[in-house]
Amino acid sequence: MSESLLFSFVLLPGITLGFVYHPILSRLSVALVSPYAKADVVKRMVAATIDSLLVLATVVLYRSSGSLLYIFLGATYLLFRDAVGGRSVGKFCSGLTVIDLKSARPCGWNSSISRNALLLL
């Protein structure tokens, strides 16, 4: 086994996990002991489907027109979708609201960015 493969598949993931384990664990443990009941899985899937269809529509519009504005709109929607009252279009149609566990209020702009930034990657 070459040294680069050893570094790429063993050492680098181990070092990364060592740095991010404690912050991830501290954030996830708060979510696991949440006083709020988890939403119904069917409602969550319906909301995700509606949101996915909206983003898919922007991709289709981009492919037909070639304008990067549609990609920007889709990415912006993904990033800020829970920012207004803790609801995206899909969550609004399903009757769901995202609650920020720290403030016990509906998700705001900063919470929405931190929740949805991973989706853009």
Backbone atoms as SQL, in Angstrom:
CREATE TABLE atoms (id INTEGER PRIMARY KEY, chain TEXT, resi INTEGER, resn TEXT, atom TEXT, x REAL, y REAL, z REAL);
INSERT INTO atoms VALUES
  (1, 'A', 1, 'MET', 'N', 0.856, -1.174, 0.000),
  (2, 'A', 1, 'MET', 'CA', 0.000, 0.000, 0.000),
  (3, 'A', 1, 'MET', 'C', 0.894, 1.226, 0.000),
  (4, 'A', 2, 'SER', 'N', 0.624, 2.137, -0.910),
  (5, 'A', 2, 'SER', 'CA', 1.470, 3.329, -0.991),
  (6, 'A', 2, 'SER', 'C', 1.126, 4.295, 0.132),
  (7, 'A', 3, 'GLU', 'N', 2.044, 5.185, 0.403),
  (8, 'A', 3, 'GLU', 'CA', 1.864, 6.143, 1.493),
  (9, 'A', 3, 'GLU', 'C', 0.725, 7.118, 1.207),
  (10, 'A', 4, 'SER', 'N', 0.541, 7.496, -0.062),
  (11, 'A', 4, 'SER', 'CA', -0.534, 8.437, -0.378),
  (12, 'A', 4, 'SER', 'C', -1.909, 7.804, -0.165),
  (13, 'A', 5, 'LEU', 'N', -2.055, 6.518, -0.486),
  (14, 'A', 5, 'LEU', 'CA', -3.324, 5.840, -0.230),
  (15, 'A', 5, 'LEU', 'C', -3.578, 5.705, 1.263),
  (16, 'A', 6, 'LEU', 'N', -2.546, 5.384, 2.022),
  (17, 'A', 6, 'LEU', 'CA', -2.684, 5.281, 3.462),
  (18, 'A', 6, 'LEU', 'C', -3.117, 6.618, 4.049),
  (19, 'A', 7, 'PHE', 'N', -2.493, 7.686, 3.583),
  (20, 'A', 7, 'PHE', 'CA', -2.833, 9.017, 4.072),
  (21, 'A', 7, 'PHE', 'C', -4.252, 9.400, 3.666),
  (22, 'A', 8, 'SER', 'N', -4.623, 9.115, 2.417),
  (23, 'A', 8, 'SER', 'CA', -5.927, 9.524, 1.900),
  (24, 'A', 8, 'SER', 'C', -7.091, 8.781, 2.540),
  (25, 'A', 9, 'PHE', 'N', -6.931, 7.502, 2.791),
  (26, 'A', 9, 'PHE', 'CA', -8.061, 6.700, 3.242),
  (27, 'A', 9, 'PHE', 'C', -8.063, 6.370, 4.739),
  (28, 'A', 10, 'VAL', 'N', -6.937, 6.577, 5.413),
  (29, 'A', 10, 'VAL', 'CA', -6.882, 6.234, 6.830),
  (30, 'A', 10, 'VAL', 'C', -6.569, 7.449, 7.696),
  (31, 'A', 11, 'LEU', 'N', -5.468, 8.085, 7.442),
  (32, 'A', 11, 'LEU', 'CA', -5.026, 9.165, 8.316),
  (33, 'A', 11, 'LEU', 'C', -5.853, 10.434, 8.166),
  (34, 'A', 12, 'LEU', 'N', -6.108, 10.867, 6.956),
  (35, 'A', 12, 'LEU', 'CA', -6.856, 12.109, 6.746),
  (36, 'A', 12, 'LEU', 'C', -8.274, 12.037, 7.309),
  (37, 'A', 13, 'PRO', 'N', -9.051, 10.968, 7.075),
  (38, 'A', 13, 'PRO', 'CA', -10.365, 10.889, 7.716),
  (39, 'A', 13, 'PRO', 'C', -10.274, 10.799, 9.238),
  (40, 'A', 14, 'GLY', 'N', -9.264, 10.118, 9.764),
  (41, 'A', 14, 'GLY', 'CA', -9.099, 10.032, 11.210),
  (42, 'A', 14, 'GLY', 'C', -8.793, 11.381, 11.837),
  (43, 'A', 15, 'ILE', 'N', -7.928, 12.147, 11.204),
  (44, 'A', 15, 'ILE', 'CA', -7.590, 13.489, 11.694),
  (45, 'A', 15, 'ILE', 'C', -8.803, 14.400, 11.607),
  (46, 'A', 16, 'THR', 'N', -9.530, 14.326, 10.504),
  (47, 'A', 16, 'THR', 'CA', -10.730, 15.151, 10.335),
  (48, 'A', 16, 'THR', 'C', -11.771, 14.819, 11.400),
  (49, 'A', 17, 'LEU', 'N', -12.003, 13.545, 11.639),
  (50, 'A', 17, 'LEU', 'CA', -12.951, 13.141, 12.665),
  (51, 'A', 17, 'LEU', 'C', -12.507, 13.626, 14.042),
  (52, 'A', 18, 'GLY', 'N', -11.217, 13.586, 14.301),
  (53, 'A', 18, 'GLY', 'CA', -10.707, 14.066, 15.582),
  (54, 'A', 18, 'GLY', 'C', -11.009, 15.538, 15.804),
  (55, 'A', 19, 'PHE', 'N', -10.939, 16.349, 14.761),
  (56, 'A', 19, 'PHE', 'CA', -11.201, 17.780, 14.897),
  (57, 'A', 19, 'PHE', 'C', -12.688, 18.105, 14.995),
  (58, 'A', 20, 'VAL', 'N', -13.530, 17.377, 14.293),
  (59, 'A', 20, 'VAL', 'CA', -14.942, 17.742, 14.227),
  (60, 'A', 20, 'VAL', 'C', -15.844, 16.914, 15.136),
  (61, 'A', 21, 'TYR', 'N', -15.323, 15.906, 15.803),
  (62, 'A', 21, 'TYR', 'CA', -16.157, 15.013, 16.608),
  (63, 'A', 21, 'TYR', 'C', -16.842, 15.753, 17.753),
  (64, 'A', 22, 'HIS', 'N', -16.094, 16.478, 18.536),
  (65, 'A', 22, 'HIS', 'CA', -16.682, 17.146, 19.700),
  (66, 'A', 22, 'HIS', 'C', -17.708, 18.211, 19.304),
  (67, 'A', 23, 'PRO', 'N', -17.418, 19.112, 18.329),
  (68, 'A', 23, 'PRO', 'CA', -18.455, 20.083, 17.945),
  (69, 'A', 23, 'PRO', 'C', -19.710, 19.434, 17.379),
  (70, 'A', 24, 'ILE', 'N', -19.545, 18.400, 16.598),
  (71, 'A', 24, 'ILE', 'CA', -20.715, 17.727, 16.033),
  (72, 'A', 24, 'ILE', 'C', -21.508, 17.039, 17.138),
  (73, 'A', 25, 'LEU', 'N', -20.827, 16.374, 18.046),
  (74, 'A', 25, 'LEU', 'CA', -21.508, 15.682, 19.133),
  (75, 'A', 25, 'LEU', 'C', -22.255, 16.657, 20.029),
  (76, 'A', 26, 'SER', 'N', -21.667, 17.805, 20.309),
  (77, 'A', 26, 'SER', 'CA', -22.344, 18.769, 21.176),
  (78, 'A', 26, 'SER', 'C', -23.589, 19.354, 20.507),
  (79, 'A', 27, 'ARG', 'N', -23.557, 19.533, 19.192),
  (80, 'A', 27, 'ARG', 'CA', -24.734, 20.044, 18.493),
  (81, 'A', 27, 'ARG', 'C', -25.799, 18.974, 18.329),
  (82, 'A', 28, 'LEU', 'N', -25.402, 17.744, 18.035),
  (83, 'A', 28, 'LEU', 'CA', -26.380, 16.679, 17.839),
  (84, 'A', 28, 'LEU', 'C', -27.029, 16.255, 19.150),
  (85, 'A', 29, 'SER', 'N', -26.281, 16.296, 20.244),
  (86, 'A', 29, 'SER', 'CA', -26.864, 15.875, 21.512),
  (87, 'A', 29, 'SER', 'C', -27.988, 16.810, 21.937),
  (88, 'A', 30, 'VAL', 'N', -27.904, 18.084, 21.577),
  (89, 'A', 30, 'VAL', 'CA', -28.996, 19.017, 21.874),
  (90, 'A', 30, 'VAL', 'C', -30.236, 18.625, 21.087),
  (91, 'A', 31, 'ALA', 'N', -30.059, 18.226, 19.844),
  (92, 'A', 31, 'ALA', 'CA', -31.202, 17.846, 19.011),
  (93, 'A', 31, 'ALA', 'C', -31.821, 16.529, 19.481),
  (94, 'A', 32, 'LEU', 'N', -31.026, 15.646, 20.053),
  (95, 'A', 32, 'LEU', 'CA', -31.562, 14.359, 20.486),
  (96, 'A', 32, 'LEU', 'C', -32.439, 14.476, 21.724),
  (97, 'A', 33, 'VAL', 'N', -32.203, 15.477, 22.560),
  (98, 'A', 33, 'VAL', 'CA', -33.005, 15.648, 23.767),
  (99, 'A', 33, 'VAL', 'C', -33.989, 16.794, 23.615),
  (100, 'A', 34, 'SER', 'N', -34.416, 17.044, 22.423),
  (101, 'A', 34, 'SER', 'CA', -35.341, 18.131, 22.136),
  (102, 'A', 34, 'SER', 'C', -36.684, 17.894, 22.821),
  (103, 'A', 35, 'PRO', 'N', -37.277, 18.952, 23.388),
  (104, 'A', 35, 'PRO', 'CA', -38.599, 18.798, 23.994),
  (105, 'A', 35, 'PRO', 'C', -39.715, 18.707, 22.952),
  (106, 'A', 36, 'TYR', 'N', -39.387, 18.933, 21.695),
  (107, 'A', 36, 'TYR', 'CA', -40.386, 18.909, 20.632),
  (108, 'A', 36, 'TYR', 'C', -40.452, 17.532, 19.998),
  (109, 'A', 37, 'ALA', 'N', -41.648, 17.100, 19.713),
  (110, 'A', 37, 'ALA', 'CA', -41.833, 15.818, 19.033),
  (111, 'A', 37, 'ALA', 'C', -41.399, 15.950, 17.577),
  (112, 'A', 38, 'LYS', 'N', -40.849, 14.883, 17.041),
  (113, 'A', 38, 'LYS', 'CA', -40.463, 14.876, 15.631),
  (114, 'A', 38, 'LYS', 'C', -41.719, 14.864, 14.767),
  (115, 'A', 39, 'ALA', 'N', -41.637, 15.550, 13.636),
  (116, 'A', 39, 'ALA', 'CA', -42.779, 15.614, 12.727),
  (117, 'A', 39, 'ALA', 'C', -42.996, 14.273, 12.054),
  (118, 'A', 40, 'ASP', 'N', -44.219, 14.055, 11.595),
  (119, 'A', 40, 'ASP', 'CA', -44.582, 12.829, 10.894),
  (120, 'A', 40, 'ASP', 'C', -43.706, 12.673, 9.657),
  (121, 'A', 41, 'VAL', 'N', -43.214, 11.474, 9.442),
  (122, 'A', 41, 'VAL', 'CA', -42.297, 11.210, 8.331),
  (123, 'A', 41, 'VAL', 'C', -42.970, 11.480, 6.985),
  (124, 'A', 42, 'VAL', 'N', -44.238, 11.149, 6.865),
  (125, 'A', 42, 'VAL', 'CA', -44.941, 11.371, 5.595),
  (126, 'A', 42, 'VAL', 'C', -45.028, 12.875, 5.301),
  (127, 'A', 43, 'LYS', 'N', -45.339, 13.667, 6.312),
  (128, 'A', 43, 'LYS', 'CA', -45.396, 15.119, 6.105),
  (129, 'A', 43, 'LYS', 'C', -44.032, 15.670, 5.723),
  (130, 'A', 44, 'ARG', 'N', -42.988, 15.151, 6.351),
  (131, 'A', 44, 'ARG', 'CA', -41.637, 15.607, 6.024),
  (132, 'A', 44, 'ARG', 'C', -41.262, 15.246, 4.590),
  (133, 'A', 45, 'MET', 'N', -41.657, 14.054, 4.148),
  (134, 'A', 45, 'MET', 'CA', -41.355, 13.631, 2.775),
  (135, 'A', 45, 'MET', 'C', -42.133, 14.455, 1.759),
  (136, 'A', 46, 'VAL', 'N', -43.393, 14.775, 2.059),
  (137, 'A', 46, 'VAL', 'CA', -44.189, 15.619, 1.162),
  (138, 'A', 46, 'VAL', 'C', -43.552, 17.007, 1.063),
  (139, 'A', 47, 'ALA', 'N', -43.131, 17.563, 2.191),
  (140, 'A', 47, 'ALA', 'CA', -42.495, 18.879, 2.184),
  (141, 'A', 47, 'ALA', 'C', -41.195, 18.849, 1.393),
  (142, 'A', 48, 'ALA', 'N', -40.397, 17.808, 1.579),
  (143, 'A', 48, 'ALA', 'CA', -39.134, 17.688, 0.842),
  (144, 'A', 48, 'ALA', 'C', -39.384, 17.523, -0.651),
  (145, 'A', 49, 'THR', 'N', -40.437, 16.795, -1.016),
  (146, 'A', 49, 'THR', 'CA', -40.764, 16.613, -2.431),
  (147, 'A', 49, 'THR', 'C', -41.169, 17.931, -3.071),
  (148, 'A', 50, 'ILE', 'N', -41.985, 18.710, -2.387),
  (149, 'A', 50, 'ILE', 'CA', -42.408, 20.012, -2.932),
  (150, 'A', 50, 'ILE', 'C', -41.208, 20.935, -3.092),
  (151, 'A', 51, 'ASP', 'N', -40.345, 20.986, -2.078),
  (152, 'A', 51, 'ASP', 'CA', -39.148, 21.829, -2.172),
  (153, 'A', 51, 'ASP', 'C', -38.219, 21.355, -3.284),
  (154, 'A', 52, 'SER', 'N', -38.080, 20.042, -3.427),
  (155, 'A', 52, 'SER', 'CA', -37.232, 19.493, -4.492),
  (156, 'A', 52, 'SER', 'C', -37.787, 19.828, -5.874),
  (157, 'A', 53, 'LEU', 'N', -39.096, 19.790, -6.023),
  (158, 'A', 53, 'LEU', 'CA', -39.704, 20.136, -7.305),
  (159, 'A', 53, 'LEU', 'C', -39.474, 21.607, -7.657),
  (160, 'A', 54, 'LEU', 'N', -39.505, 22.467, -6.649),
  (161, 'A', 54, 'LEU', 'CA', -39.221, 23.883, -6.908),
  (162, 'A', 54, 'LEU', 'C', -37.780, 24.082, -7.386),
  (163, 'A', 55, 'VAL', 'N', -36.846, 23.412, -6.736),
  (164, 'A', 55, 'VAL', 'CA', -35.441, 23.531, -7.149),
  (165, 'A', 55, 'VAL', 'C', -35.235, 22.878, -8.514),
  (166, 'A', 56, 'LEU', 'N', -35.899, 21.759, -8.752),
  (167, 'A', 56, 'LEU', 'CA', -35.808, 21.100, -10.053),
  (168, 'A', 56, 'LEU', 'C', -36.347, 21.991, -11.163),
  (169, 'A', 57, 'ALA', 'N', -37.383, 22.768, -10.862),
  (170, 'A', 57, 'ALA', 'CA', -37.923, 23.700, -11.859),
  (171, 'A', 57, 'ALA', 'C', -36.878, 24.750, -12.242),
  (172, 'A', 58, 'THR', 'N', -36.093, 25.215, -11.263),
  (173, 'A', 58, 'THR', 'CA', -35.052, 26.197, -11.597),
  (174, 'A', 58, 'THR', 'C', -33.957, 25.567, -12.448),
  (175, 'A', 59, 'VAL', 'N', -33.656, 24.284, -12.196),
  (176, 'A', 59, 'VAL', 'CA', -32.646, 23.595, -13.013),
  (177, 'A', 59, 'VAL', 'C', -33.149, 23.423, -14.443),
  (178, 'A', 60, 'VAL', 'N', -34.417, 23.059, -14.598),
  (179, 'A', 60, 'VAL', 'CA', -34.998, 22.904, -15.941),
  (180, 'A', 60, 'VAL', 'C', -34.999, 24.236, -16.676),
  (181, 'A', 61, 'LEU', 'N', -35.365, 25.301, -15.975),
  (182, 'A', 61, 'LEU', 'CA', -35.340, 26.630, -16.605),
  (183, 'A', 61, 'LEU', 'C', -33.931, 27.033, -17.002),
  (184, 'A', 62, 'TYR', 'N', -32.951, 26.679, -16.186),
  (185, 'A', 62, 'TYR', 'CA', -31.557, 26.967, -16.539),
  (186, 'A', 62, 'TYR', 'C', -31.148, 26.205, -17.788),
  (187, 'A', 63, 'ARG', 'N', -31.505, 24.929, -17.847),
  (188, 'A', 63, 'ARG', 'CA', -31.106, 24.119, -19.006),
  (189, 'A', 63, 'ARG', 'C', -31.774, 24.594, -20.292),
  (190, 'A', 64, 'SER', 'N', -32.987, 25.121, -20.188),
  (191, 'A', 64, 'SER', 'CA', -33.671, 25.566, -21.402),
  (192, 'A', 64, 'SER', 'C', -33.223, 26.959, -21.829),
  (193, 'A', 65, 'SER', 'N', -32.853, 27.808, -20.871),
  (194, 'A', 65, 'SER', 'CA', -32.478, 29.178, -21.244),
  (195, 'A', 65, 'SER', 'C', -30.978, 29.435, -21.185),
  (196, 'A', 66, 'GLY', 'N', -30.266, 28.721, -20.312),
  (197, 'A', 66, 'GLY', 'CA', -28.834, 28.935, -20.168),
  (198, 'A', 66, 'GLY', 'C', -28.487, 30.096, -19.249),
  (199, 'A', 67, 'SER', 'N', -29.486, 30.716, -18.637),
  (200, 'A', 67, 'SER', 'CA', -29.245, 31.853, -17.752),
  (201, 'A', 67, 'SER', 'C', -28.856, 31.355, -16.357),
  (202, 'A', 68, 'LEU', 'N', -27.736, 31.858, -15.838),
  (203, 'A', 68, 'LEU', 'CA', -27.280, 31.467, -14.509),
  (204, 'A', 68, 'LEU', 'C', -28.158, 32.033, -13.399),
  (205, 'A', 69, 'LEU', 'N', -29.046, 32.934, -13.742),
  (206, 'A', 69, 'LEU', 'CA', -29.962, 33.490, -12.756),
  (207, 'A', 69, 'LEU', 'C', -30.811, 32.400, -12.115),
  (208, 'A', 70, 'TYR', 'N', -31.224, 31.419, -12.900),
  (209, 'A', 70, 'TYR', 'CA', -32.056, 30.342, -12.371),
  (210, 'A', 70, 'TYR', 'C', -31.286, 29.465, -11.384),
  (211, 'A', 71, 'ILE', 'N', -30.014, 29.198, -11.656),
  (212, 'A', 71, 'ILE', 'CA', -29.193, 28.430, -10.717),
  (213, 'A', 71, 'ILE', 'C', -29.015, 29.226, -9.428),
  (214, 'A', 72, 'PHE', 'N', -28.799, 30.530, -9.544),
  (215, 'A', 72, 'PHE', 'CA', -28.669, 31.392, -8.369),
  (216, 'A', 72, 'PHE', 'C', -29.958, 31.382, -7.542),
  (217, 'A', 73, 'LEU', 'N', -31.113, 31.454, -8.215),
  (218, 'A', 73, 'LEU', 'CA', -32.390, 31.426, -7.508),
  (219, 'A', 73, 'LEU', 'C', -32.611, 30.096, -6.785),
  (220, 'A', 74, 'GLY', 'N', -32.266, 28.995, -7.445),
  (221, 'A', 74, 'GLY', 'CA', -32.411, 27.682, -6.820),
  (222, 'A', 74, 'GLY', 'C', -31.498, 27.526, -5.609),
  (223, 'A', 75, 'ALA', 'N', -30.246, 27.974, -5.735),
  (224, 'A', 75, 'ALA', 'CA', -29.308, 27.890, -4.615),
  (225, 'A', 75, 'ALA', 'C', -29.743, 28.798, -3.470),
  (226, 'A', 76, 'THR', 'N', -30.247, 29.982, -3.791),
  (227, 'A', 76, 'THR', 'CA', -30.722, 30.901, -2.761),
  (228, 'A', 76, 'THR', 'C', -31.924, 30.313, -2.034),
  (229, 'A', 77, 'TYR', 'N', -32.829, 29.691, -2.777),
  (230, 'A', 77, 'TYR', 'CA', -33.986, 29.050, -2.141),
  (231, 'A', 77, 'TYR', 'C', -33.533, 27.942, -1.193),
  (232, 'A', 78, 'LEU', 'N', -32.582, 27.115, -1.645),
  (233, 'A', 78, 'LEU', 'CA', -32.102, 26.042, -0.777),
  (234, 'A', 78, 'LEU', 'C', -31.470, 26.587, 0.498),
  (235, 'A', 79, 'LEU', 'N', -30.752, 27.684, 0.381),
  (236, 'A', 79, 'LEU', 'CA', -30.044, 28.239, 1.530),
  (237, 'A', 79, 'LEU', 'C', -30.988, 28.900, 2.527),
  (238, 'A', 80, 'PHE', 'N', -31.966, 29.632, 2.031),
  (239, 'A', 80, 'PHE', 'CA', -32.850, 30.421, 2.900),
  (240, 'A', 80, 'PHE', 'C', -34.269, 29.864, 3.000),
  (241, 'A', 81, 'ARG', 'N', -34.477, 28.606, 2.660),
  (242, 'A', 81, 'ARG', 'CA', -35.845, 28.105, 2.558),
  (243, 'A', 81, 'ARG', 'C', -36.597, 28.060, 3.880),
  (244, 'A', 82, 'ASP', 'N', -35.908, 27.957, 5.005),
  (245, 'A', 82, 'ASP', 'CA', -36.595, 27.911, 6.301),
  (246, 'A', 82, 'ASP', 'C', -36.523, 29.235, 7.043),
  (247, 'A', 83, 'ALA', 'N', -36.084, 30.291, 6.391),
  (248, 'A', 83, 'ALA', 'CA', -35.797, 31.550, 7.081),
  (249, 'A', 83, 'ALA', 'C', -37.044, 32.358, 7.407),
  (250, 'A', 84, 'VAL', 'N', -38.090, 32.242, 6.644),
  (251, 'A', 84, 'VAL', 'CA', -39.282, 33.068, 6.860),
  (252, 'A', 84, 'VAL', 'C', -40.284, 32.284, 7.701),
  (253, 'A', 85, 'GLY', 'N', -40.330, 32.604, 8.971),
  (254, 'A', 85, 'GLY', 'CA', -41.264, 31.944, 9.875),
  (255, 'A', 85, 'GLY', 'C', -40.966, 30.482, 10.109),
  (256, 'A', 86, 'GLY', 'N', -39.752, 30.025, 9.791),
  (257, 'A', 86, 'GLY', 'CA', -39.406, 28.627, 9.984),
  (258, 'A', 86, 'GLY', 'C', -40.052, 27.685, 8.988),
  (259, 'A', 87, 'ARG', 'N', -40.520, 28.238, 7.858),
  (260, 'A', 87, 'ARG', 'CA', -41.239, 27.407, 6.884),
  (261, 'A', 87, 'ARG', 'C', -40.723, 27.645, 5.476),
  (262, 'A', 88, 'SER', 'N', -40.550, 26.558, 4.756),
  (263, 'A', 88, 'SER', 'CA', -40.343, 26.637, 3.323),
  (264, 'A', 88, 'SER', 'C', -41.710, 26.485, 2.663),
  (265, 'A', 89, 'VAL', 'N', -41.753, 26.537, 1.350),
  (266, 'A', 89, 'VAL', 'CA', -43.026, 26.350, 0.656),
  (267, 'A', 89, 'VAL', 'C', -43.579, 24.958, 0.946),
  (268, 'A', 90, 'GLY', 'N', -42.713, 23.953, 0.902),
  (269, 'A', 90, 'GLY', 'CA', -43.142, 22.590, 1.179),
  (270, 'A', 90, 'GLY', 'C', -43.609, 22.406, 2.610),
  (271, 'A', 91, 'LYS', 'N', -42.882, 23.009, 3.556),
  (272, 'A', 91, 'LYS', 'CA', -43.283, 22.901, 4.959),
  (273, 'A', 91, 'LYS', 'C', -44.591, 23.653, 5.206),
  (274, 'A', 92, 'PHE', 'N', -44.786, 24.762, 4.520),
  (275, 'A', 92, 'PHE', 'CA', -46.047, 25.502, 4.641),
  (276, 'A', 92, 'PHE', 'C', -47.215, 24.650, 4.155),
  (277, 'A', 93, 'CYS', 'N', -47.042, 23.996, 3.008),
  (278, 'A', 93, 'CYS', 'CA', -48.109, 23.151, 2.468),
  (279, 'A', 93, 'CYS', 'C', -48.382, 21.934, 3.354),
  (280, 'A', 94, 'SER', 'N', -47.368, 21.466, 4.077),
  (281, 'A', 94, 'SER', 'CA', -47.526, 20.301, 4.952),
  (282, 'A', 94, 'SER', 'C', -47.890, 20.666, 6.382),
  (283, 'A', 95, 'GLY', 'N', -47.857, 21.950, 6.701),
  (284, 'A', 95, 'GLY', 'CA', -48.186, 22.384, 8.051),
  (285, 'A', 95, 'GLY', 'C', -47.067, 22.178, 9.050),
  (286, 'A', 96, 'LEU', 'N', -45.813, 22.220, 8.591),
  (287, 'A', 96, 'LEU', 'CA', -44.665, 22.021, 9.470),
  (288, 'A', 96, 'LEU', 'C', -43.943, 23.340, 9.717),
  (289, 'A', 97, 'THR', 'N', -43.247, 23.428, 10.835),
  (290, 'A', 97, 'THR', 'CA', -42.434, 24.593, 11.167),
  (291, 'A', 97, 'THR', 'C', -41.123, 24.115, 11.764),
  (292, 'A', 98, 'VAL', 'N', -40.012, 24.731, 11.358),
  (293, 'A', 98, 'VAL', 'CA', -38.705, 24.425, 11.917),
  (294, 'A', 98, 'VAL', 'C', -38.517, 25.293, 13.155),
  (295, 'A', 99, 'ILE', 'N', -38.201, 24.665, 14.290),
  (296, 'A', 99, 'ILE', 'CA', -38.000, 25.372, 15.548),
  (297, 'A', 99, 'ILE', 'C', -36.510, 25.375, 15.878),
  (298, 'A', 100, 'ASP', 'N', -35.981, 26.555, 16.201),
  (299, 'A', 100, 'ASP', 'CA', -34.594, 26.674, 16.645),
  (300, 'A', 100, 'ASP', 'C', -34.544, 26.234, 18.106),
  (301, 'A', 101, 'LEU', 'N', -33.737, 25.221, 18.413),
  (302, 'A', 101, 'LEU', 'CA', -33.721, 24.664, 19.762),
  (303, 'A', 101, 'LEU', 'C', -33.123, 25.620, 20.787),
  (304, 'A', 102, 'LYS', 'N', -32.230, 26.498, 20.366),
  (305, 'A', 102, 'LYS', 'CA', -31.603, 27.421, 21.321),
  (306, 'A', 102, 'LYS', 'C', -32.573, 28.499, 21.780),
  (307, 'A', 103, 'SER', 'N', -33.380, 29.014, 20.859),
  (308, 'A', 103, 'SER', 'CA', -34.278, 30.113, 21.211),
  (309, 'A', 103, 'SER', 'C', -35.735, 29.669, 21.373),
  (310, 'A', 104, 'ALA', 'N', -36.060, 28.454, 20.984),
  (311, 'A', 104, 'ALA', 'CA', -37.425, 27.910, 21.031),
  (312, 'A', 104, 'ALA', 'C', -38.402, 28.742, 20.201),
  (313, 'A', 105, 'ARG', 'N', -37.886, 29.362, 19.154),
  (314, 'A', 105, 'ARG', 'CA', -38.700, 30.160, 18.233),
  (315, 'A', 105, 'ARG', 'C', -38.534, 29.583, 16.827),
  (316, 'A', 106, 'PRO', 'N', -39.400, 29.960, 15.897),
  (317, 'A', 106, 'PRO', 'CA', -39.219, 29.484, 14.520),
  (318, 'A', 106, 'PRO', 'C', -37.847, 29.884, 13.968),
  (319, 'A', 107, 'CYS', 'N', -37.337, 29.054, 13.100),
  (320, 'A', 107, 'CYS', 'CA', -36.018, 29.227, 12.501),
  (321, 'A', 107, 'CYS', 'C', -35.913, 30.596, 11.821),
  (322, 'A', 108, 'GLY', 'N', -34.775, 31.262, 12.001),
  (323, 'A', 108, 'GLY', 'CA', -34.537, 32.561, 11.386),
  (324, 'A', 108, 'GLY', 'C', -33.498, 32.469, 10.277),
  (325, 'A', 109, 'TRP', 'N', -32.977, 33.617, 9.882),
  (326, 'A', 109, 'TRP', 'CA', -32.033, 33.685, 8.757),
  (327, 'A', 109, 'TRP', 'C', -30.745, 32.925, 9.053),
  (328, 'A', 110, 'ASN', 'N', -30.124, 33.186, 10.197),
  (329, 'A', 110, 'ASN', 'CA', -28.855, 32.527, 10.520),
  (330, 'A', 110, 'ASN', 'C', -29.031, 31.027, 10.716),
  (331, 'A', 111, 'SER', 'N', -30.079, 30.632, 11.383),
  (332, 'A', 111, 'SER', 'CA', -30.332, 29.204, 11.594),
  (333, 'A', 111, 'SER', 'C', -30.604, 28.500, 10.273),
  (334, 'A', 112, 'SER', 'N', -31.304, 29.174, 9.374),
  (335, 'A', 112, 'SER', 'CA', -31.599, 28.579, 8.071),
  (336, 'A', 112, 'SER', 'C', -30.321, 28.354, 7.271),
  (337, 'A', 113, 'ILE', 'N', -29.423, 29.321, 7.321),
  (338, 'A', 113, 'ILE', 'CA', -28.152, 29.169, 6.605),
  (339, 'A', 113, 'ILE', 'C', -27.362, 28.007, 7.184),
  (340, 'A', 114, 'SER', 'N', -27.283, 27.920, 8.508),
  (341, 'A', 114, 'SER', 'CA', -26.503, 26.836, 9.118),
  (342, 'A', 114, 'SER', 'C', -27.152, 25.472, 8.871),
  (343, 'A', 115, 'ARG', 'N', -28.472, 25.406, 8.794),
  (344, 'A', 115, 'ARG', 'CA', -29.160, 24.140, 8.520),
  (345, 'A', 115, 'ARG', 'C', -28.977, 23.676, 7.086),
  (346, 'A', 116, 'ASN', 'N', -29.015, 24.615, 6.147),
  (347, 'A', 116, 'ASN', 'CA', -29.106, 24.253, 4.742),
  (348, 'A', 116, 'ASN', 'C', -27.829, 24.451, 3.935),
  (349, 'A', 117, 'ALA', 'N', -26.766, 24.932, 4.552),
  (350, 'A', 117, 'ALA', 'CA', -25.515, 25.160, 3.814),
  (351, 'A', 117, 'ALA', 'C', -24.946, 23.862, 3.263),
  (352, 'A', 118, 'LEU', 'N', -25.121, 22.785, 3.974),
  (353, 'A', 118, 'LEU', 'CA', -24.603, 21.496, 3.525),
  (354, 'A', 118, 'LEU', 'C', -25.280, 21.030, 2.240),
  (355, 'A', 119, 'LEU', 'N', -26.520, 21.426, 2.016),
  (356, 'A', 119, 'LEU', 'CA', -27.234, 21.033, 0.801),
  (357, 'A', 119, 'LEU', 'C', -26.588, 21.605, -0.451),
  (358, 'A', 120, 'LEU', 'N', -25.970, 22.775, -0.338),
  (359, 'A', 120, 'LEU', 'CA', -25.347, 23.381, -1.506),
  (360, 'A', 120, 'LEU', 'C', -24.070, 22.687, -1.920),
  (361, 'A', 121, 'LEU', 'N', -23.472, 21.967, -0.992),
  (362, 'A', 121, 'LEU', 'CA', -22.245, 21.235, -1.323),
  (363, 'A', 121, 'LEU', 'C', -22.580, 19.983, -2.069);
